[in-house]
Amino acid sequence: MAGEGCPIVEFRHISKMFSGVYALEDVSFSVKRGTVHCLLGENGAGKSTLIKILTGVLKEDSGSVFFDGEELKDRDIWITRRKGIGTVFQENSLVPHLSVSENVFLTREIRKRSGVLDFEKMKSETLRWSKELGVTLDPSAKVKDLSVAEQQIVEIVKMFSQNPKFVILDEPTSSLSDKEIENLFSIINTMKEKGVTFIYISHRMEEIKEIGDDASILRDGKYITYIEDVKTMDMNEIISYVVGRPLVQIYPERHAKIGDVCFAVEGLADNTFVKDVSFNVRRGEVLGFSGLVGSGRTETAKAIFGVSKKKNGKIFKDGKEIKIKNPTDAINHGLGFLTENRKEEGLFLNKSVSWNTVAASLDKIKTNGILSKGKERSEVNKYVEKLKIKLPSIDRAVKYLSGGNQQKVVFAKWLMRGSCIYIFDEPTRGIDVGAKTEVYKIINSLAEEGNAVIVISSELPEILGVSDRIAVFREGRLVKFLDAKDATQEKIMFYAMGGKDNETA
Amino acid sequence: MKLLDKNSQFSMVLGKFSKVQGLNALLPLLLVVLFFTLMSDNFFSSYNIMNILRQAAVYAIMGTGMTFVILTGGIDLGQGSVLAFSSVICAMVINATGNMYLGILAALATGALIGIMNGVMIAYVRLPAFIMTLGTMYIVRGVTLWITNSTQVNVKGAAAFTFIGQGFLFGIPFPVYIFVIVGALAVFFLTKTSTGRSIFAVGSNVTSARLSGVKVERTLIISYTLSSLCVALAGVVYLARLTAAQPTAGNGYEMEAIAAAVVGGTSLAGGEGGVLGTLIGAIIITIIRNGLVIIGVGSYFTQIVVGVIIVIAVTFDVVRQRVSANK
């Protein structure tokens, strides 16, 4: 047994190249036992590569990894798991058609003596673990019927049920609501007391300050610095290490002139989630949709855009009622909708940047009714420049781009379409601080050009930072409008969680 | 930074080459031609080459149709049956009216109608393409056997009609013109029109396609209609070559069409590929059939070789994708 004094994980001179470019260059650091060690860096800084090397998904070109005082040579995901390294990856790895308990015990199913699977035991074990972690899960529910947030919780239960000594959480909160995040943090604290060590990856600075002990910062594949105490460190200083330059302001200044109402929704309802939603947006205005996960914000957007069926409600553009039966109608009426899952609902991953950008605007790259390669290239290049999308070539398949650049491609698609009412659902999910600011600039410039913008976000600082007005949703209803000038995170949460006007916020 | 420049230059050159879809299939084509030329003096004669191209025409036209459907992420298992049905209809109408144009028109209309039915069931009722076209395969074959009483239908007279399958124009078999024209139209349609792009979009990511304003249902119906329409055309060529419509004709030809598309680089997952590759794929498969007969190897051997070629072609494709994924 290795001594208690040595670090639980140690990286020594790890380097890894992808086709001649360093993804990691001579990275050395160690993680102290019983801490929550934050791993910070922009997308593409090398965090995920490092995690994949530690768990054995990828093989380093040079360097070595020590775990619990012992060098882990030929490791793979099975060996590292047996050694006690647990991982919750950013991308969900559950089997949708199996139940919660079947997923939790996937590949390590409990059997009866006869060799038959013991479903009852697996269910009761799943219940025991979820109780221990203070979450509620139905072990018999099919994973495909759960929300993204609930699936994330299943992942977490699955990981902890393997009794890990060391846990890697790669952006575990990206689809969780504030309350669920709080829950996760209390799980982390409980496990920490039991001696479990964590590596915690997140782009949200507030979270890092709340849950982190110490931190390592990576930038462009290099180890930049060690931060001994993230709680007392100034947030701007951390960010400046991450981006390699001082960040003047995350939320850029806004100068949009707010004009007439150009888009209005009256009494909108769908068959399940949305109940009687009414609002309007003015030219040049950014309207924020806030609320807990599952409060009906995304569903409202989908009902407006014709993705889901409307049961009731009228939609007006410039005072005239318009009918939207499907996304094609919506687009023809000048709506653009950036969905929360860019990979599943926004992009054609195998297709090039150029192909993706023109996907909603084919009529604009035609000469005499025929698609023109030349027109396509010049149009696409305009938007690549305008949005500062970083890429080797517009013929590059979008799946090879970083999250931030992928998101910009989706923006480019709608900008090229030339919509006048934009709905952006979680526009900065999973992208780094630098790219976030650029996204905010895009949103601002769209507003300044006189378009109406709706931004849906689960991050309260973001909603406060980008909106002129904030609509708070709860249980499928729009319960409160707040003016951004006198809104606070507390006020939004008060209404989101069921507060009424006659009580005090 | 230098390394990066070089790398991106390299990938640009590579990108330009691989952008012309189907060129990857040229290498196996070259290899099979080389192999049979070395194995037999009779292979690389102008007579045999013309023969191969004539035979390839039916597969190539069917494969073109199949490519539309595979690109949407679907499949058309009914092709073989539709080939027989449309050629029987063509023969019967010619015999009844004495007008070959009416016969051809009837065959094409029959094909289009079956395609529309497939498309509607798949797009609106949301049946899996595999199931719907499997059903079509049985139904259409059954109907064909029924209306012909399981006997062949001979086309009477009409030298002008047999010219479509047997004639030469400027020393080149007439069916070759048909498949080149069909292929060229299909390439143009897929790369230069909005509907063509929609076919790729639906196959690449149907949710993104819908949210980008693509009319998914319409696109699917068009794809399945084009598939059956191509097959009906192939049925006419087939009939004109043999001058008799066999109700059992085309059995298993849908597999040849799928093989041609896959060897040509079209991904069965949808969204990637194209018709140029399918045309080359159809020629490769025909050469293997023809060449193995010429060098005197039994017909079961043909099956083995075609199977091996499919596996190798797809293996190359998978490896190529994995390599580019690691970049």
mmCIF file of N, CA and C in Angstrom, chain B residues 7 99 178 234 279 315:
data_model
loop_
_atom_site.group_PDB
_atom_site.id
_atom_site.type_symbol
_atom_site.label_atom_id
_atom_site.label_comp_id
_atom_site.label_asym_id
_atom_site.label_seq_id
_atom_site.Cartn_x
_atom_site.Cartn_y
_atom_site.Cartn_z
ATOM 1 N N ASN B 7 0.658 21.459 -42.252
ATOM 2 C CA ASN B 7 -0.397 20.481 -42.044
ATOM 3 C C ASN B 7 -1.698 20.905 -42.706
ATOM 4 N N ASN B 99 -47.350 0.490 -79.221
ATOM 5 C CA ASN B 99 -46.609 1.756 -79.124
ATOM 6 C C ASN B 99 -45.556 1.649 -78.022
ATOM 7 N N ILE B 178 -27.511 5.973 -71.814
ATOM 8 C CA ILE B 178 -28.568 6.190 -70.824
ATOM 9 C C ILE B 178 -27.978 6.330 -69.427
ATOM 10 N N ALA B 234 -34.289 1.283 -65.556
ATOM 11 C CA ALA B 234 -33.405 0.128 -65.693
ATOM 12 C C ALA B 234 -34.196 -1.073 -66.194
ATOM 13 N N LEU B 279 -21.571 4.857 -59.815
ATOM 14 C CA LEU B 279 -21.382 4.434 -61.201
ATOM 15 C C LEU B 279 -20.107 3.607 -61.318
ATOM 16 N N THR B 315 -13.921 -1.096 -45.227
ATOM 17 C CA THR B 315 -12.805 -1.020 -44.283
ATOM 18 C C THR B 315 -11.942 0.209 -44.570
#
